[in-house]
mmCIF file of C-alpha atoms in Angstrom:
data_model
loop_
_atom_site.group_PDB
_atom_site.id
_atom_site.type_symbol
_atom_site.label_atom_id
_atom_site.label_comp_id
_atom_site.label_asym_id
_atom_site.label_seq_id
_atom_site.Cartn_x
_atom_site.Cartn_y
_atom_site.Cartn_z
ATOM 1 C CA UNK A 1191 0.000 0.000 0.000
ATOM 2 C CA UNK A 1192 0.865 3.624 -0.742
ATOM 3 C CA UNK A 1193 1.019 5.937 2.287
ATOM 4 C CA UNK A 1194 1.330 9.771 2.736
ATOM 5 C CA UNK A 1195 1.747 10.948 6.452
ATOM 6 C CA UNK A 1196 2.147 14.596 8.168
ATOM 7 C CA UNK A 1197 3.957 14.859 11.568
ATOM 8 C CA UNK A 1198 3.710 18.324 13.325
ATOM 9 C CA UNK A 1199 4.642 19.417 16.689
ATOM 10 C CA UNK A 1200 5.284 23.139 17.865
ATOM 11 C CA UNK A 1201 9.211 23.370 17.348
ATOM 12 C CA UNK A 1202 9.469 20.856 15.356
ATOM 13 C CA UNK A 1203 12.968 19.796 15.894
ATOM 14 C CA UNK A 1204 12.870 16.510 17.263
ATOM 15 C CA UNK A 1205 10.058 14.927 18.302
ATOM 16 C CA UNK A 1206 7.995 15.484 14.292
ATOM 17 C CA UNK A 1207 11.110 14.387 12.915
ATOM 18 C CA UNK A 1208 11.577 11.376 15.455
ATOM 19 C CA UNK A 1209 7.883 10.508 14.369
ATOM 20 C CA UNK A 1210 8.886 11.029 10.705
ATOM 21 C CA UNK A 1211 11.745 8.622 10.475
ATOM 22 C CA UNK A 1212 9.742 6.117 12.863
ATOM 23 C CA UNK A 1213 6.923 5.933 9.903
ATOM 24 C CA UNK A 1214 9.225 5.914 7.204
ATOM 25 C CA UNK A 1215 11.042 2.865 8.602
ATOM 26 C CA UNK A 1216 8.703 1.069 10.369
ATOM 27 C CA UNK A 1217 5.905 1.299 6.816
ATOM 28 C CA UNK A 1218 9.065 -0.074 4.625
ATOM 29 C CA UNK A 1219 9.753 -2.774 7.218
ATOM 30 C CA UNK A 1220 5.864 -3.953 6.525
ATOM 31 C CA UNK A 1221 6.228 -3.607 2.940
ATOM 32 C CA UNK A 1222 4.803 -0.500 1.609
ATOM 33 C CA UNK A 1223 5.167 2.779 0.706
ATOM 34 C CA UNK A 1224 5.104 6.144 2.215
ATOM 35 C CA UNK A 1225 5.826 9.441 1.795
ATOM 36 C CA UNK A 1226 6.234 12.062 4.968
ATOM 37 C CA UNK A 1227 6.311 15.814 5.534
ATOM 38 C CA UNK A 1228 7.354 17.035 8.737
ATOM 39 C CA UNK A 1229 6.238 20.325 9.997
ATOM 40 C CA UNK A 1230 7.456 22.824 12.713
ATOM 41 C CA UNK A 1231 8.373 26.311 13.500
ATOM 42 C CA UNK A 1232 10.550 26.408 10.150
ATOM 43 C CA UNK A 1233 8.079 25.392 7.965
ATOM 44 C CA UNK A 1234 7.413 22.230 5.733
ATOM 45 C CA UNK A 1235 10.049 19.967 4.956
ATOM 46 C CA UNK A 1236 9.433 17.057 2.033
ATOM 47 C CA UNK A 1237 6.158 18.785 1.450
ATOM 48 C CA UNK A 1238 3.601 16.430 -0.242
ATOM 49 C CA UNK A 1239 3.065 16.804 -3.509
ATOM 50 C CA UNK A 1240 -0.692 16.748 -5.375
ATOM 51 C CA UNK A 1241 0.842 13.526 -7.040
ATOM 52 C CA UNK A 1242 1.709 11.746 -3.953
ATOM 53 C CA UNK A 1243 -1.350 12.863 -2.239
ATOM 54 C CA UNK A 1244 -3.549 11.244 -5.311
ATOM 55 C CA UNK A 1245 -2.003 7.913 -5.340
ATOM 56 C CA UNK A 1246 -2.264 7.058 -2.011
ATOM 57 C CA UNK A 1247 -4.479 4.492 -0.329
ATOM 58 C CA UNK A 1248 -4.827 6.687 3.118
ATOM 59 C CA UNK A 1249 -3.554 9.378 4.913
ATOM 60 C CA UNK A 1250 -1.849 9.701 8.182
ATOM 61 C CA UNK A 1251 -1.975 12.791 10.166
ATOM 62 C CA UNK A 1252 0.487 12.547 13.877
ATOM 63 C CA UNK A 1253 0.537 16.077 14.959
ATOM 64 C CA UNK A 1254 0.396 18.195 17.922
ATOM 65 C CA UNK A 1255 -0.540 21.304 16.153
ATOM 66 C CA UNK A 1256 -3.383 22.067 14.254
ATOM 67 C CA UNK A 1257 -3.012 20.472 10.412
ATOM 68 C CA UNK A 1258 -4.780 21.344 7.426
ATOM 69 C CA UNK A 1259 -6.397 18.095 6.706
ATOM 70 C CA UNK A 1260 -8.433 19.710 3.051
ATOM 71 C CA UNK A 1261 -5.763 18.396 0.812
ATOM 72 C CA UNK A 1262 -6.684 14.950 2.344
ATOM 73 C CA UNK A 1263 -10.707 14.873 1.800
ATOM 74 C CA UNK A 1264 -12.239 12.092 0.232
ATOM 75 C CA UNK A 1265 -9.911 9.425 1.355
ATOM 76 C CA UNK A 1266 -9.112 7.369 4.806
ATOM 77 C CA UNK A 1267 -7.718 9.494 7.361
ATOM 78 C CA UNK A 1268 -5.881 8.321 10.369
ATOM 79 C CA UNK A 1269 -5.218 11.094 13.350
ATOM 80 C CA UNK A 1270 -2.823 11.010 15.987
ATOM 81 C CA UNK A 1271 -0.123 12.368 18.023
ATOM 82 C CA UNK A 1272 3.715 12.335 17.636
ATOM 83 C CA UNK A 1273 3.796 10.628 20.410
ATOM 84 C CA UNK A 1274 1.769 7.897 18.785
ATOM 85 C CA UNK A 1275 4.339 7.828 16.024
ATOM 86 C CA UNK A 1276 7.394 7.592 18.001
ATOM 87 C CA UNK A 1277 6.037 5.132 20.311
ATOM 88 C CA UNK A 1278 3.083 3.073 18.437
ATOM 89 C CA UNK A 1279 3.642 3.688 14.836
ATOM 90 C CA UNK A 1280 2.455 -0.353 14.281
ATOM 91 C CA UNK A 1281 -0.401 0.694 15.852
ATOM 92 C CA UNK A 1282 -0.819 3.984 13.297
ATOM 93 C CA UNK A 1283 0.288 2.249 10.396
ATOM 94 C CA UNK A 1284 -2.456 -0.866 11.009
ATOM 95 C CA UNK A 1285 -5.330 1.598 11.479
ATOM 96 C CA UNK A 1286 -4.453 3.248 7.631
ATOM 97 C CA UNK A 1287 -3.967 -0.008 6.643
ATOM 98 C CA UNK A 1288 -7.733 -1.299 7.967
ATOM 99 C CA UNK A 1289 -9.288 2.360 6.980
ATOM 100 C CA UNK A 1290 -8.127 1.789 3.140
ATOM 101 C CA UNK A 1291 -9.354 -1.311 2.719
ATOM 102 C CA UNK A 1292 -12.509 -0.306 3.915
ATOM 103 C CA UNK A 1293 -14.773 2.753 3.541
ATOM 104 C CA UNK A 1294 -13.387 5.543 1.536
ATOM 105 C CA UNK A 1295 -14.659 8.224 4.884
ATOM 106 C CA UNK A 1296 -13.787 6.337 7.529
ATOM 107 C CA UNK A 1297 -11.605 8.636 9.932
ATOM 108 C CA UNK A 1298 -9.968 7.205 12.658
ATOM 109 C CA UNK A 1299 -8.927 8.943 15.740
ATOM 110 C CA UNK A 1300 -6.259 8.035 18.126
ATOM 111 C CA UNK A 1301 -6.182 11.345 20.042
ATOM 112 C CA UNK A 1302 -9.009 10.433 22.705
ATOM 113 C CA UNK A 1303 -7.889 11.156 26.263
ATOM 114 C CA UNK A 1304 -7.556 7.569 28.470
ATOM 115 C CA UNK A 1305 -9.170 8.712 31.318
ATOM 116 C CA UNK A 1306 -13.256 8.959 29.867
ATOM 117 C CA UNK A 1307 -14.898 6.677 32.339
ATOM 118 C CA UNK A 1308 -18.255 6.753 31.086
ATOM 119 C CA UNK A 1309 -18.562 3.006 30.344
ATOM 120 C CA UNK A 1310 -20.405 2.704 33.524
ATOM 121 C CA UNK A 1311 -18.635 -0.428 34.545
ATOM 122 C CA UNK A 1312 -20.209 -2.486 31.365
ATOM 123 C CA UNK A 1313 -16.628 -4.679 32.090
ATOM 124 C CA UNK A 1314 -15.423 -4.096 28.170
ATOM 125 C CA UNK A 1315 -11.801 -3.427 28.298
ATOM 126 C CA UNK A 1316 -9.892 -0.331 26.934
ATOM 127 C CA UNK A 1317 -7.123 -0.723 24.792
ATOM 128 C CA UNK A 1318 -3.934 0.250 26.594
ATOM 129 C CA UNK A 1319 -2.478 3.229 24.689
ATOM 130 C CA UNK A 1320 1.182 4.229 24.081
ATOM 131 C CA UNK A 1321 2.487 1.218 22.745
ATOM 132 C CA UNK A 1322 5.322 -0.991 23.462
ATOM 133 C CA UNK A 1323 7.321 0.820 26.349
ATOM 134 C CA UNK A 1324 10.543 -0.495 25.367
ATOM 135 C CA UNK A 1325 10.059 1.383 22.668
ATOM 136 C CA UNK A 1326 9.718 4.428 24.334
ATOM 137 C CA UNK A 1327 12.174 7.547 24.423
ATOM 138 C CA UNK A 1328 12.958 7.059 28.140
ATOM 139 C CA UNK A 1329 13.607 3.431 27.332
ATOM 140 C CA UNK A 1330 15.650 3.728 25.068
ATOM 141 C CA UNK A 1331 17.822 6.597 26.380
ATOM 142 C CA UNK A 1332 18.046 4.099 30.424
ATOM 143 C CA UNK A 1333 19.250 1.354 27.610
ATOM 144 C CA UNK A 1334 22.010 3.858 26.383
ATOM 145 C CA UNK A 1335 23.029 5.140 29.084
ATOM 146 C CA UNK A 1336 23.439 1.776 31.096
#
């Protein structure tokens, strides 16, 4: 499958390009194709072009700022946060992946907060969030620096 992805977060030094190179890596590893502009204070780097926009299956938006989703309408959107894509990027990559192959509108959101307890003890479970914590950045930096 054919990806495009936007990662935005308010400097954007680090943590959008973390995300970046965490979807770029992680989308080849599962065999497909994507294409990823990271945004920040500077401005757009490997902006996406109207070409790579139109041939993809879905979209993937992990930002912490506000992102102008237009260029994206009419196909599967997937929203998150940069954290998402540093941490859980399987997790972002398998929801584009479902929302392609099925309805051309579906939008799926990550960015719900954990901590809605309305389910007024029905027993379903919630998904744990974040991902795999060894993959995490404070993980990975006690594995460096032990």
């Amino acid at each position: 499958m054919k990806f495009v992805a936007v990662t935005s977060c308010p400097t954007g030094i680090a943590h959008s390009q973390m995300a970046a190179e965490n979807l770029e890596q992680t989308a080849t590893e599962m065999g497909h194709d994507i294409s990823v502009e990271v945004q920040g204070a500077m401005g757009a780097e490997n902006e996406l072009s109207a070409e790579d926009i139109q041939a993809a299956d879905a979209a993937i938006v992990a930002a912490d700022t506000a992102v102008d989703t237009d260029r994206f309408e009419g196909m599967p959107l997937v929203k998150g946060t940069v954290k998402d894509a540093v941490n859980d990027v399987e997790s972002l990559l398998n929801q584009a992946i479902e929302a392609a192959d099925g309805d051309a509108e579906t939008t799926a959101d990550t960015t719900e907060t954990a901590d809605d307890s309305g389910d007024g003890g029905s027993g379903e479970e919630r998904e744990r969030r974040g991902g795999d914590r060894s993959k995490s950045l404070g993980a990975r930096l006690k594995r460096l620096f032990s």
